[in-house]
Amino acid sequence: GAGVSQSPSNKVTEKGKDVELRCDPISGHTALYWYRQSLGQGLEFLIYFQGNSAPDKSGLPSDRFSAERTGGSVSTLTIQRTQQEDSAVYLCASSLLLEGNQPQHFGDGTRLSIL
Amino acid sequence: DAKTTQPTSMDCAEGRAANLPCNHSTISGNEYVYWYRQIHSQGPQYIIHGLKNNETNEMASLIITEDRKSSTLILPHATLRDTAVYYCIVRVAKKGTYKYIFGTGTRLKVLA
């Protein structure tokens, strides 16, 4: 089915490199969310988009993290100068609307490992 | 800061009801409570959500206390495939923006 798709599913990179994680939401979903899940931990909310706009970026862990969304569809989460503590599973979700009682639909995440 | 609190782990015998509590005492009056579960290596799967009234769907029932400060997810006849980590989520509105607060999650183990 046409669920939320994330790529790559796994990414291994060296400390100091930049990485870009991609999320393709469900078609027609206006809201998009990014979360981080460290090993054995719960989900940490990072940022959400309403259309192409991210009203609050304060949940991003540091200024090395940035996110954008274009065309009300695909979103990318970019981490610059990666550090070992960035190793985690990065999950993306989308919902039909931001307002109201719309549930979020999650992808299976990108597992990022920083060597 | 807003938070949700869940027990770390629970066991349930197969075929019995699993009752998973969540405390969300700081929830505001117009925000929903959502429940998700996560099976190893997969993204969270939506189960159910509610505002004030109790809710039921094909997967589970949700009981919300009258003061809305806590809720209980009920899996009426747990199966081995229900073994997962269960999260309750609330949304917090602040200055026109939102944050999504996941609980710590309850690791439910269904025993044969």
mmCIF file with all atom_site columns, C-alpha atoms in Angstrom:
data_model
loop_
_atom_site.group_PDB
_atom_site.id
_atom_site.type_symbol
_atom_site.label_atom_id
_atom_site.label_alt_id
_atom_site.label_comp_id
_atom_site.label_asym_id
_atom_site.label_entity_id
_atom_site.label_seq_id
_atom_site.pdbx_PDB_ins_code
_atom_site.Cartn_x
_atom_site.Cartn_y
_atom_site.Cartn_z
_atom_site.occupancy
_atom_site.B_iso_or_equiv
_atom_site.pdbx_formal_charge
_atom_site.auth_seq_id
_atom_site.auth_comp_id
_atom_site.auth_asym_id
_atom_site.auth_atom_id
_atom_site.pdbx_PDB_model_num
ATOM 1   C CA . GLY A 1 1   ? 0.000   0.000   0.000  1.00 0.00 ? 1   GLY A CA 1
ATOM 2   C CA . ALA A 1 2   ? 1.010   3.658   -0.287 1.00 0.00 ? 2   ALA A CA 1
ATOM 3   C CA . GLY A 1 3   ? 2.259   4.255   3.206  1.00 0.00 ? 3   GLY A CA 1
ATOM 4   C CA . VAL A 1 4   ? 4.965   6.603   4.455  1.00 0.00 ? 4   VAL A CA 1
ATOM 5   C CA . SER A 1 5   ? 8.250   5.772   2.779  1.00 0.00 ? 5   SER A CA 1
ATOM 6   C CA . GLN A 1 6   ? 11.653  6.624   4.198  1.00 0.00 ? 6   GLN A CA 1
ATOM 7   C CA . SER A 1 7   ? 15.041  6.314   2.576  1.00 0.00 ? 7   SER A CA 1
ATOM 8   C CA . PRO A 1 8   ? 17.592  5.056   3.030  1.00 0.00 ? 8   PRO A CA 1
ATOM 9   C CA . SER A 1 9   ? 16.457  2.366   5.450  1.00 0.00 ? 9   SER A CA 1
ATOM 10  C CA . ASN A 1 10  ? 19.982  2.144   6.813  1.00 0.00 ? 10  ASN A CA 1
ATOM 11  C CA . LYS A 1 11  ? 22.859  4.604   6.677  1.00 0.00 ? 11  LYS A CA 1
ATOM 12  C CA . VAL A 1 12  ? 26.362  4.154   8.012  1.00 0.00 ? 12  VAL A CA 1
ATOM 13  C CA . THR A 1 13  ? 28.707  7.106   7.810  1.00 0.00 ? 13  THR A CA 1
ATOM 14  C CA . GLU A 1 14  ? 31.835  8.479   9.373  1.00 0.00 ? 14  GLU A CA 1
ATOM 15  C CA . LYS A 1 15  ? 31.836  11.104  12.054 1.00 0.00 ? 15  LYS A CA 1
ATOM 16  C CA . GLY A 1 16  ? 31.970  14.574  10.562 1.00 0.00 ? 16  GLY A CA 1
ATOM 17  C CA . LYS A 1 17  ? 30.129  13.734  7.348  1.00 0.00 ? 17  LYS A CA 1
ATOM 18  C CA . ASP A 1 18  ? 26.801  15.250  6.377  1.00 0.00 ? 18  ASP A CA 1
ATOM 19  C CA . VAL A 1 19  ? 23.747  13.021  5.896  1.00 0.00 ? 19  VAL A CA 1
ATOM 20  C CA . GLU A 1 20  ? 20.380  13.586  4.308  1.00 0.00 ? 20  GLU A CA 1
ATOM 21  C CA . LEU A 1 21  ? 17.334  11.534  5.238  1.00 0.00 ? 21  LEU A CA 1
ATOM 22  C CA . ARG A 1 22  ? 14.271  11.482  3.042  1.00 0.00 ? 22  ARG A CA 1
ATOM 23  C CA . CYS A 1 23  ? 10.584  11.048  3.817  1.00 0.00 ? 23  CYS A CA 1
ATOM 24  C CA . ASP A 1 24  ? 7.780   10.528  1.312  1.00 0.00 ? 24  ASP A CA 1
ATOM 25  C CA . PRO A 1 25  ? 4.470   11.029  3.120  1.00 0.00 ? 25  PRO A CA 1
ATOM 26  C CA . ILE A 1 26  ? 1.146   9.507   2.199  1.00 0.00 ? 26  ILE A CA 1
ATOM 27  C CA . SER A 1 27  ? -0.260  11.317  -0.820 1.00 0.00 ? 27  SER A CA 1
ATOM 28  C CA . GLY A 1 28  ? -2.561  14.169  0.199  1.00 0.00 ? 28  GLY A CA 1
ATOM 29  C CA . HIS A 1 29  ? -1.318  14.370  3.774  1.00 0.00 ? 29  HIS A CA 1
ATOM 30  C CA . THR A 1 30  ? -0.679  17.990  4.661  1.00 0.00 ? 30  THR A CA 1
ATOM 31  C CA . ALA A 1 31  ? 1.110   17.455  7.973  1.00 0.00 ? 31  ALA A CA 1
ATOM 32  C CA . LEU A 1 32  ? 4.487   15.758  8.341  1.00 0.00 ? 32  LEU A CA 1
ATOM 33  C CA . TYR A 1 33  ? 6.480   14.940  11.470 1.00 0.00 ? 33  TYR A CA 1
ATOM 34  C CA . TRP A 1 34  ? 10.025  13.881  12.314 1.00 0.00 ? 34  TRP A CA 1
ATOM 35  C CA . TYR A 1 35  ? 11.029  11.921  15.414 1.00 0.00 ? 35  TYR A CA 1
ATOM 36  C CA . ARG A 1 36  ? 14.251  10.413  16.706 1.00 0.00 ? 36  ARG A CA 1
ATOM 37  C CA . GLN A 1 37  ? 14.487  7.143   18.612 1.00 0.00 ? 37  GLN A CA 1
ATOM 38  C CA . SER A 1 38  ? 17.752  6.264   20.282 1.00 0.00 ? 38  SER A CA 1
ATOM 39  C CA . LEU A 1 39  ? 18.515  2.634   21.049 1.00 0.00 ? 39  LEU A CA 1
ATOM 40  C CA . GLY A 1 40  ? 16.070  1.236   23.585 1.00 0.00 ? 40  GLY A CA 1
ATOM 41  C CA . GLN A 1 41  ? 14.425  4.602   24.116 1.00 0.00 ? 41  GLN A CA 1
ATOM 42  C CA . GLY A 1 42  ? 11.068  6.168   23.366 1.00 0.00 ? 42  GLY A CA 1
ATOM 43  C CA . LEU A 1 43  ? 10.378  8.640   20.594 1.00 0.00 ? 43  LEU A CA 1
ATOM 44  C CA . GLU A 1 44  ? 11.712  12.185  20.753 1.00 0.00 ? 44  GLU A CA 1
ATOM 45  C CA . PHE A 1 45  ? 9.694   14.699  18.752 1.00 0.00 ? 45  PHE A CA 1
ATOM 46  C CA . LEU A 1 46  ? 11.866  16.888  16.510 1.00 0.00 ? 46  LEU A CA 1
ATOM 47  C CA . ILE A 1 47  ? 9.772   19.008  14.157 1.00 0.00 ? 47  ILE A CA 1
ATOM 48  C CA . TYR A 1 48  ? 6.521   19.142  12.235 1.00 0.00 ? 48  TYR A CA 1
ATOM 49  C CA . PHE A 1 49  ? 5.440   20.691  8.953  1.00 0.00 ? 49  PHE A CA 1
ATOM 50  C CA . GLN A 1 50  ? 2.095   22.175  8.072  1.00 0.00 ? 50  GLN A CA 1
ATOM 51  C CA . GLY A 1 51  ? 2.334   22.217  4.299  1.00 0.00 ? 51  GLY A CA 1
ATOM 52  C CA . ASN A 1 52  ? 5.869   23.434  3.612  1.00 0.00 ? 52  ASN A CA 1
ATOM 53  C CA . SER A 1 53  ? 6.093   25.461  6.795  1.00 0.00 ? 53  SER A CA 1
ATOM 54  C CA . ALA A 1 54  ? 7.759   24.407  10.049 1.00 0.00 ? 54  ALA A CA 1
ATOM 55  C CA . PRO A 1 55  ? 6.448   26.832  12.697 1.00 0.00 ? 55  PRO A CA 1
ATOM 56  C CA . ASP A 1 56  ? 8.690   25.618  15.510 1.00 0.00 ? 56  ASP A CA 1
ATOM 57  C CA . LYS A 1 57  ? 12.228  24.337  15.069 1.00 0.00 ? 57  LYS A CA 1
ATOM 58  C CA . SER A 1 58  ? 13.120  24.350  18.743 1.00 0.00 ? 58  SER A CA 1
ATOM 59  C CA . GLY A 1 59  ? 12.831  20.567  18.989 1.00 0.00 ? 59  GLY A CA 1
ATOM 60  C CA . LEU A 1 60  ? 15.797  20.019  16.690 1.00 0.00 ? 60  LEU A CA 1
ATOM 61  C CA . PRO A 1 61  ? 18.703  18.782  18.861 1.00 0.00 ? 61  PRO A CA 1
ATOM 62  C CA . SER A 1 62  ? 21.286  21.301  17.608 1.00 0.00 ? 62  SER A CA 1
ATOM 63  C CA . ASP A 1 63  ? 21.979  23.761  14.814 1.00 0.00 ? 63  ASP A CA 1
ATOM 64  C CA . ARG A 1 64  ? 23.593  20.910  12.868 1.00 0.00 ? 64  ARG A CA 1
ATOM 65  C CA . PHE A 1 65  ? 20.074  19.645  12.215 1.00 0.00 ? 65  PHE A CA 1
ATOM 66  C CA . SER A 1 66  ? 17.802  21.155  9.596  1.00 0.00 ? 66  SER A CA 1
ATOM 67  C CA . ALA A 1 67  ? 14.652  20.064  7.822  1.00 0.00 ? 67  ALA A CA 1
ATOM 68  C CA . GLU A 1 68  ? 12.728  21.204  4.829  1.00 0.00 ? 68  GLU A CA 1
ATOM 69  C CA . ARG A 1 69  ? 9.677   20.197  2.879  1.00 0.00 ? 69  ARG A CA 1
ATOM 70  C CA . THR A 1 70  ? 8.919   21.074  -0.707 1.00 0.00 ? 70  THR A CA 1
ATOM 71  C CA . GLY A 1 71  ? 5.736   20.946  -2.757 1.00 0.00 ? 71  GLY A CA 1
ATOM 72  C CA . GLY A 1 72  ? 3.786   19.935  0.295  1.00 0.00 ? 72  GLY A CA 1
ATOM 73  C CA . SER A 1 73  ? 5.172   16.462  -0.141 1.00 0.00 ? 73  SER A CA 1
ATOM 74  C CA . VAL A 1 74  ? 8.713   15.150  0.281  1.00 0.00 ? 74  VAL A CA 1
ATOM 75  C CA . SER A 1 75  ? 10.708  16.187  3.335  1.00 0.00 ? 75  SER A CA 1
ATOM 76  C CA . THR A 1 76  ? 14.406  15.918  4.054  1.00 0.00 ? 76  THR A CA 1
ATOM 77  C CA . LEU A 1 77  ? 16.142  15.952  7.411  1.00 0.00 ? 77  LEU A CA 1
ATOM 78  C CA . THR A 1 78  ? 19.774  16.982  7.113  1.00 0.00 ? 78  THR A CA 1
ATOM 79  C CA . ILE A 1 79  ? 22.433  16.470  9.744  1.00 0.00 ? 79  ILE A CA 1
ATOM 80  C CA . GLN A 1 80  ? 25.704  18.300  9.202  1.00 0.00 ? 80  GLN A CA 1
ATOM 81  C CA . ARG A 1 81  ? 29.052  17.305  10.721 1.00 0.00 ? 81  ARG A CA 1
ATOM 82  C CA . THR A 1 82  ? 27.573  14.163  12.236 1.00 0.00 ? 82  THR A CA 1
ATOM 83  C CA . GLN A 1 83  ? 28.555  13.081  15.730 1.00 0.00 ? 83  GLN A CA 1
ATOM 84  C CA . GLN A 1 84  ? 28.345  9.633   17.309 1.00 0.00 ? 84  GLN A CA 1
ATOM 85  C CA . GLU A 1 85  ? 25.454  10.764  19.518 1.00 0.00 ? 85  GLU A CA 1
ATOM 86  C CA . ASP A 1 86  ? 23.424  11.306  16.344 1.00 0.00 ? 86  ASP A CA 1
ATOM 87  C CA . SER A 1 87  ? 23.222  7.535   15.920 1.00 0.00 ? 87  SER A CA 1
ATOM 88  C CA . ALA A 1 88  ? 19.542  6.613   16.169 1.00 0.00 ? 88  ALA A CA 1
ATOM 89  C CA . VAL A 1 89  ? 16.493  5.630   14.165 1.00 0.00 ? 89  VAL A CA 1
ATOM 90  C CA . TYR A 1 90  ? 14.887  8.660   12.548 1.00 0.00 ? 90  TYR A CA 1
ATOM 91  C CA . LEU A 1 91  ? 11.153  8.218   12.044 1.00 0.00 ? 91  LEU A CA 1
ATOM 92  C CA . CYS A 1 92  ? 8.861   10.211  9.826  1.00 0.00 ? 92  CYS A CA 1
ATOM 93  C CA . ALA A 1 93  ? 5.071   10.328  10.047 1.00 0.00 ? 93  ALA A CA 1
ATOM 94  C CA . SER A 1 94  ? 2.304   12.100  8.181  1.00 0.00 ? 94  SER A CA 1
ATOM 95  C CA . SER A 1 95  ? -1.326  12.896  8.851  1.00 0.00 ? 95  SER A CA 1
ATOM 96  C CA . LEU A 1 96  ? -4.138  14.121  6.662  1.00 0.00 ? 96  LEU A CA 1
ATOM 97  C CA . LEU A 1 97  ? -4.452  17.336  8.621  1.00 0.00 ? 97  LEU A CA 1
ATOM 98  C CA . LEU A 1 98  ? -2.569  18.960  11.464 1.00 0.00 ? 98  LEU A CA 1
ATOM 99  C CA . GLU A 1 99  ? -5.734  20.014  13.245 1.00 0.00 ? 99  GLU A CA 1
ATOM 100 C CA . GLY A 1 100 ? -8.449  17.853  14.637 1.00 0.00 ? 100 GLY A CA 1
ATOM 101 C CA . ASN A 1 101 ? -8.082  14.244  15.545 1.00 0.00 ? 101 ASN A CA 1
ATOM 102 C CA . GLN A 1 102 ? -6.107  12.871  12.647 1.00 0.00 ? 102 GLN A CA 1
ATOM 103 C CA . PRO A 1 103 ? -3.769  10.014  13.611 1.00 0.00 ? 103 PRO A CA 1
ATOM 104 C CA . GLN A 1 104 ? -0.196  9.944   12.405 1.00 0.00 ? 104 GLN A CA 1
ATOM 105 C CA . HIS A 1 105 ? 0.982   7.222   10.060 1.00 0.00 ? 105 HIS A CA 1
ATOM 106 C CA . PHE A 1 106 ? 4.620   6.261   10.503 1.00 0.00 ? 106 PHE A CA 1
ATOM 107 C CA . GLY A 1 107 ? 7.293   4.991   8.177  1.00 0.00 ? 107 GLY A CA 1
ATOM 108 C CA . ASP A 1 108 ? 9.715   2.312   9.305  1.00 0.00 ? 108 ASP A CA 1
ATOM 109 C CA . GLY A 1 109 ? 12.510  4.809   9.812  1.00 0.00 ? 109 GLY A CA 1
ATOM 110 C CA . THR A 1 110 ? 16.102  5.334   8.778  1.00 0.00 ? 110 THR A CA 1
ATOM 111 C CA . ARG A 1 111 ? 18.646  3.640   11.032 1.00 0.00 ? 111 ARG A CA 1
ATOM 112 C CA . LEU A 1 112 ? 21.628  5.993   11.184 1.00 0.00 ? 112 LEU A CA 1
ATOM 113 C CA . SER A 1 113 ? 24.960  4.762   12.502 1.00 0.00 ? 113 SER A CA 1
ATOM 114 C CA . ILE A 1 114 ? 27.875  7.152   12.954 1.00 0.00 ? 114 ILE A CA 1
ATOM 115 C CA . LEU A 1 115 ? 31.263  5.487   13.155 1.00 0.00 ? 115 LEU A CA 1
ATOM 116 C CA . ASP B 2 1   ? 6.728   20.441  31.043 1.00 0.00 ? 1   ASP B CA 1
ATOM 117 C CA . ALA B 2 2   ? 3.969   18.205  29.800 1.00 0.00 ? 2   ALA B CA 1
ATOM 118 C CA . LYS B 2 3   ? 4.663   14.519  30.049 1.00 0.00 ? 3   LYS B CA 1
ATOM 119 C CA . THR B 2 4   ? 2.995   11.163  30.001 1.00 0.00 ? 4   THR B CA 1
ATOM 120 C CA . THR B 2 5   ? 3.820   8.333   32.378 1.00 0.00 ? 5   THR B CA 1
ATOM 121 C CA . GLN B 2 6   ? 3.474   4.636   31.685 1.00 0.00 ? 6   GLN B CA 1
ATOM 122 C CA . PRO B 2 7   ? 4.668   1.499   33.479 1.00 0.00 ? 7   PRO B CA 1
ATOM 123 C CA . THR B 2 8   ? 7.861   0.165   31.994 1.00 0.00 ? 8   THR B CA 1
ATOM 124 C CA . SER B 2 9   ? 6.651   -3.363  31.398 1.00 0.00 ? 9   SER B CA 1
ATOM 125 C CA . MET B 2 10  ? 3.706   -5.706  31.815 1.00 0.00 ? 10  MET B CA 1
ATOM 126 C CA . ASP B 2 11  ? 2.989   -9.369  31.231 1.00 0.00 ? 11  ASP B CA 1
ATOM 127 C CA . CYS B 2 12  ? -0.345  -10.772 30.133 1.00 0.00 ? 12  CYS B CA 1
ATOM 128 C CA . ALA B 2 13  ? -1.508  -14.333 29.570 1.00 0.00 ? 13  ALA B CA 1
ATOM 129 C CA . GLU B 2 14  ? -2.628  -15.149 26.061 1.00 0.00 ? 14  GLU B CA 1
ATOM 130 C CA . GLY B 2 15  ? -6.389  -14.834 25.701 1.00 0.00 ? 15  GLY B CA 1
ATOM 131 C CA . ARG B 2 16  ? -6.730  -12.544 28.696 1.00 0.00 ? 16  ARG B CA 1
ATOM 132 C CA . ALA B 2 17  ? -7.378  -8.820  28.635 1.00 0.00 ? 17  ALA B CA 1
ATOM 133 C CA . ALA B 2 18  ? -4.349  -6.541  28.731 1.00 0.00 ? 18  ALA B CA 1
ATOM 134 C CA . ASN B 2 19  ? -4.934  -3.234  30.514 1.00 0.00 ? 19  ASN B CA 1
ATOM 135 C CA . LEU B 2 20  ? -2.289  -0.607  29.822 1.00 0.00 ? 20  LEU B CA 1
ATOM 136 C CA . PRO B 2 21  ? -2.460  2.626   31.837 1.00 0.00 ? 21  PRO B CA 1
ATOM 137 C CA . CYS B 2 22  ? -1.141  6.074   30.989 1.00 0.00 ? 22  CYS B CA 1
ATOM 138 C CA . ASN B 2 23  ? -1.035  9.174   33.132 1.00 0.00 ? 23  ASN B CA 1
ATOM 139 C CA . HIS B 2 24  ? -1.341  12.474  31.249 1.00 0.00 ? 24  HIS B CA 1
ATOM 140 C CA . SER B 2 25  ? -2.293  14.867  33.999 1.00 0.00 ? 25  SER B CA 1
ATOM 141 C CA . THR B 2 26  ? -1.249  17.998  32.079 1.00 0.00 ? 26  THR B CA 1
ATOM 142 C CA . ILE B 2 27  ? -3.405  17.373  29.023 1.00 0.00 ? 27  ILE B CA 1
ATOM 143 C CA . SER B 2 28  ? -5.444  20.381  27.955 1.00 0.00 ? 28  SER B CA 1
ATOM 144 C CA . GLY B 2 29  ? -9.163  20.294  27.444 1.00 0.00 ? 29  GLY B CA 1
ATOM 145 C CA . ASN B 2 30  ? -9.298  20.030  23.679 1.00 0.00 ? 30  ASN B CA 1
ATOM 146 C CA . GLU B 2 31  ? -6.378  17.703  22.957 1.00 0.00 ? 31  GLU B CA 1
ATOM 147 C CA . TYR B 2 32  ? -6.772  14.041  22.138 1.00 0.00 ? 32  TYR B CA 1
ATOM 148 C CA . VAL B 2 33  ? -4.978  11.052  23.616 1.00 0.00 ? 33  VAL B CA 1
ATOM 149 C CA . TYR B 2 34  ? -3.514  8.678   21.029 1.00 0.00 ? 34  TYR B CA 1
ATOM 150 C CA . TRP B 2 35  ? -2.204  5.167   21.471 1.00 0.00 ? 35  TRP B CA 1
ATOM 151 C CA . TYR B 2 36  ? 0.366   3.503   19.250 1.00 0.00 ? 36  TYR B CA 1
ATOM 152 C CA . ARG B 2 37  ? 2.362   0.315   19.435 1.00 0.00 ? 37  ARG B CA 1
ATOM 153 C CA . GLN B 2 38  ? 5.766   -0.532  18.074 1.00 0.00 ? 38  GLN B CA 1
ATOM 154 C CA . ILE B 2 39  ? 6.979   -3.956  17.166 1.00 0.00 ? 39  ILE B CA 1
ATOM 155 C CA . HIS B 2 40  ? 10.728  -4.399  16.906 1.00 0.00 ? 40  HIS B CA 1
ATOM 156 C CA . SER B 2 41  ? 12.340  -2.628  13.929 1.00 0.00 ? 41  SER B CA 1
ATOM 157 C CA . GLN B 2 42  ? 9.065   -1.205  12.666 1.00 0.00 ? 42  GLN B CA 1
ATOM 158 C CA . GLY B 2 43  ? 7.527   2.227   12.848 1.00 0.00 ? 43  GLY B CA 1
ATOM 159 C CA . PRO B 2 44  ? 4.781   2.837   15.413 1.00 0.00 ? 44  PRO B CA 1
ATOM 160 C CA . GLN B 2 45  ? 1.340   1.588   14.432 1.00 0.00 ? 45  GLN B CA 1
ATOM 161 C CA . TYR B 2 46  ? -1.763  3.616   15.261 1.00 0.00 ? 46  TYR B CA 1
ATOM 162 C CA . ILE B 2 47  ? -4.256  1.851   17.556 1.00 0.00 ? 47  ILE B CA 1
ATOM 163 C CA . ILE B 2 48  ? -6.900  4.243   18.813 1.00 0.00 ? 48  ILE B CA 1
ATOM 164 C CA . HIS B 2 49  ? -7.509  7.774   20.054 1.00 0.00 ? 49  HIS B CA 1
ATOM 165 C CA . GLY B 2 50  ? -10.062 9.619   22.157 1.00 0.00 ? 50  GLY B CA 1
ATOM 166 C CA . LEU B 2 51  ? -11.017 12.944  23.694 1.00 0.00 ? 51  LEU B CA 1
ATOM 167 C CA . LYS B 2 52  ? -13.513 12.461  26.510 1.00 0.00 ? 52  LYS B CA 1
ATOM 168 C CA . ASN B 2 53  ? -15.682 9.480   25.771 1.00 0.00 ? 53  ASN B CA 1
ATOM 169 C CA . ASN B 2 54  ? -14.617 5.870   25.827 1.00 0.00 ? 54  ASN B CA 1
ATOM 170 C CA . GLU B 2 55  ? -13.770 4.527   22.389 1.00 0.00 ? 55  GLU B CA 1
ATOM 171 C CA . THR B 2 56  ? -13.686 1.081   20.821 1.00 0.00 ? 56  THR B CA 1
ATOM 172 C CA . ASN B 2 57  ? -12.459 -0.192  17.497 1.00 0.00 ? 57  ASN B CA 1
ATOM 173 C CA . GLU B 2 58  ? -11.464 -3.528  16.047 1.00 0.00 ? 58  GLU B CA 1
ATOM 174 C CA . MET B 2 59  ? -8.106  -3.453  17.807 1.00 0.00 ? 59  MET B CA 1
ATOM 175 C CA . ALA B 2 60  ? -8.783  -2.121  21.274 1.00 0.00 ? 60  ALA B CA 1
ATOM 176 C CA . SER B 2 61  ? -10.850 -0.076  23.685 1.00 0.00 ? 61  SER B CA 1
ATOM 177 C CA . LEU B 2 62  ? -9.822  3.194   25.284 1.00 0.00 ? 62  LEU B CA 1
ATOM 178 C CA . ILE B 2 63  ? -11.112 4.273   28.667 1.00 0.00 ? 63  ILE B CA 1
ATOM 179 C CA . ILE B 2 64  ? -10.508 7.919   29.596 1.00 0.00 ? 64  ILE B CA 1
ATOM 180 C CA . THR B 2 65  ? -11.152 9.107   33.139 1.00 0.00 ? 65  THR B CA 1
ATOM 181 C CA . GLU B 2 66  ? -13.685 11.857  33.649 1.00 0.00 ? 66  GLU B CA 1
ATOM 182 C CA . ASP B 2 67  ? -10.994 14.364  34.612 1.00 0.00 ? 67  ASP B CA 1
ATOM 183 C CA . ARG B 2 68  ? -8.997  13.254  31.511 1.00 0.00 ? 68  ARG B CA 1
ATOM 184 C CA . LYS B 2 69  ? -5.821  12.936  33.532 1.00 0.00 ? 69  LYS B CA 1
ATOM 185 C CA . SER B 2 70  ? -5.348  9.292   32.717 1.00 0.00 ? 70  SER B CA 1
ATOM 186 C CA . SER B 2 71  ? -6.448  6.638   30.286 1.00 0.00 ? 71  SER B CA 1
ATOM 187 C CA . THR B 2 72  ? -6.299  2.878   29.889 1.00 0.00 ? 72  THR B CA 1
ATOM 188 C CA . LEU B 2 73  ? -5.844  0.948   26.681 1.00 0.00 ? 73  LEU B CA 1
ATOM 189 C CA . ILE B 2 74  ? -7.566  -2.416  26.757 1.00 0.00 ? 74  ILE B CA 1
ATOM 190 C CA . LEU B 2 75  ? -6.704  -5.297  24.448 1.00 0.00 ? 75  LEU B CA 1
ATOM 191 C CA . PRO B 2 76  ? -9.668  -7.574  25.189 1.00 0.00 ? 76  PRO B CA 1
ATOM 192 C CA . HIS B 2 77  ? -8.141  -10.913 24.170 1.00 0.00 ? 77  HIS B CA 1
ATOM 193 C CA . ALA B 2 78  ? -4.380  -10.578 23.940 1.00 0.00 ? 78  ALA B CA 1
ATOM 194 C CA . THR B 2 79  ? -2.522  -12.767 21.457 1.00 0.00 ? 79  THR B CA 1
ATOM 195 C CA . LEU B 2 80  ? 1.188   -13.463 21.094 1.00 0.00 ? 80  LEU B CA 1
ATOM 196 C CA . ARG B 2 81  ? 1.271   -10.996 18.193 1.00 0.00 ? 81  ARG B CA 1
ATOM 197 C CA . ASP B 2 82  ? 0.263   -8.205  20.574 1.00 0.00 ? 82  ASP B CA 1
ATOM 198 C CA . THR B 2 83  ? 3.695   -8.381  22.190 1.00 0.00 ? 83  THR B CA 1
ATOM 199 C CA . ALA B 2 84  ? 5.068   -4.881  21.548 1.00 0.00 ? 84  ALA B CA 1
ATOM 200 C CA . VAL B 2 85  ? 5.898   -1.552  23.152 1.00 0.00 ? 85  VAL B CA 1
ATOM 201 C CA . TYR B 2 86  ? 2.752   0.530   23.649 1.00 0.00 ? 86  TYR B CA 1
ATOM 202 C CA . TYR B 2 87  ? 2.931   4.335   23.701 1.00 0.00 ? 87  TYR B CA 1
ATOM 203 C CA . CYS B 2 88  ? 0.384   6.934   24.666 1.00 0.00 ? 88  CYS B CA 1
ATOM 204 C CA . ILE B 2 89  ? 0.810   10.349  23.071 1.00 0.00 ? 89  ILE B CA 1
ATOM 205 C CA . VAL B 2 90  ? -0.581  13.756  23.806 1.00 0.00 ? 90  VAL B CA 1
ATOM 206 C CA . ARG B 2 91  ? -0.155  16.953  21.862 1.00 0.00 ? 91  ARG B CA 1
ATOM 207 C CA . VAL B 2 92  ? 0.796   20.137  23.661 1.00 0.00 ? 92  VAL B CA 1
ATOM 208 C CA . ALA B 2 93  ? -0.087  23.510  22.165 1.00 0.00 ? 93  ALA B CA 1
ATOM 209 C CA . LYS B 2 94  ? 2.127   26.460  23.001 1.00 0.00 ? 94  LYS B CA 1
ATOM 210 C CA . LYS B 2 95  ? 2.123   29.889  21.396 1.00 0.00 ? 95  LYS B CA 1
ATOM 211 C CA . GLY B 2 96  ? 0.354   28.608  18.304 1.00 0.00 ? 96  GLY B CA 1
ATOM 212 C CA . THR B 2 97  ? 2.693   25.670  17.741 1.00 0.00 ? 97  THR B CA 1
ATOM 213 C CA . TYR B 2 98  ? 2.596   22.062  18.818 1.00 0.00 ? 98  TYR B CA 1
ATOM 214 C CA . LYS B 2 99  ? 4.792   19.467  20.446 1.00 0.00 ? 99  LYS B CA 1
ATOM 215 C CA . TYR B 2 100 ? 4.034   15.767  20.498 1.00 0.00 ? 100 TYR B CA 1
ATOM 216 C CA . ILE B 2 101 ? 4.856   14.035  23.737 1.00 0.00 ? 101 ILE B CA 1
ATOM 217 C CA . PHE B 2 102 ? 5.377   10.292  23.629 1.00 0.00 ? 102 PHE B CA 1
ATOM 218 C CA . GLY B 2 103 ? 5.260   8.395   26.877 1.00 0.00 ? 103 GLY B CA 1
ATOM 219 C CA . THR B 2 104 ? 8.126   6.162   27.889 1.00 0.00 ? 104 THR B CA 1
ATOM 220 C CA . GLY B 2 105 ? 6.174   3.215   26.591 1.00 0.00 ? 105 GLY B CA 1
ATOM 221 C CA . THR B 2 106 ? 5.053   -0.032  28.181 1.00 0.00 ? 106 THR B CA 1
ATOM 222 C CA . ARG B 2 107 ? 6.708   -3.200  26.958 1.00 0.00 ? 107 ARG B CA 1
ATOM 223 C CA . LEU B 2 108 ? 3.848   -5.722  26.887 1.00 0.00 ? 108 LEU B CA 1
ATOM 224 C CA . LYS B 2 109 ? 4.786   -9.369  26.788 1.00 0.00 ? 109 LYS B CA 1
ATOM 225 C CA . VAL B 2 110 ? 1.966   -11.780 26.023 1.00 0.00 ? 110 VAL B CA 1
ATOM 226 C CA . LEU B 2 111 ? 2.716   -15.201 27.461 1.00 0.00 ? 111 LEU B CA 1
ATOM 227 C CA . ALA B 2 112 ? 1.556   -18.488 25.971 1.00 0.00 ? 112 ALA B CA 1
#
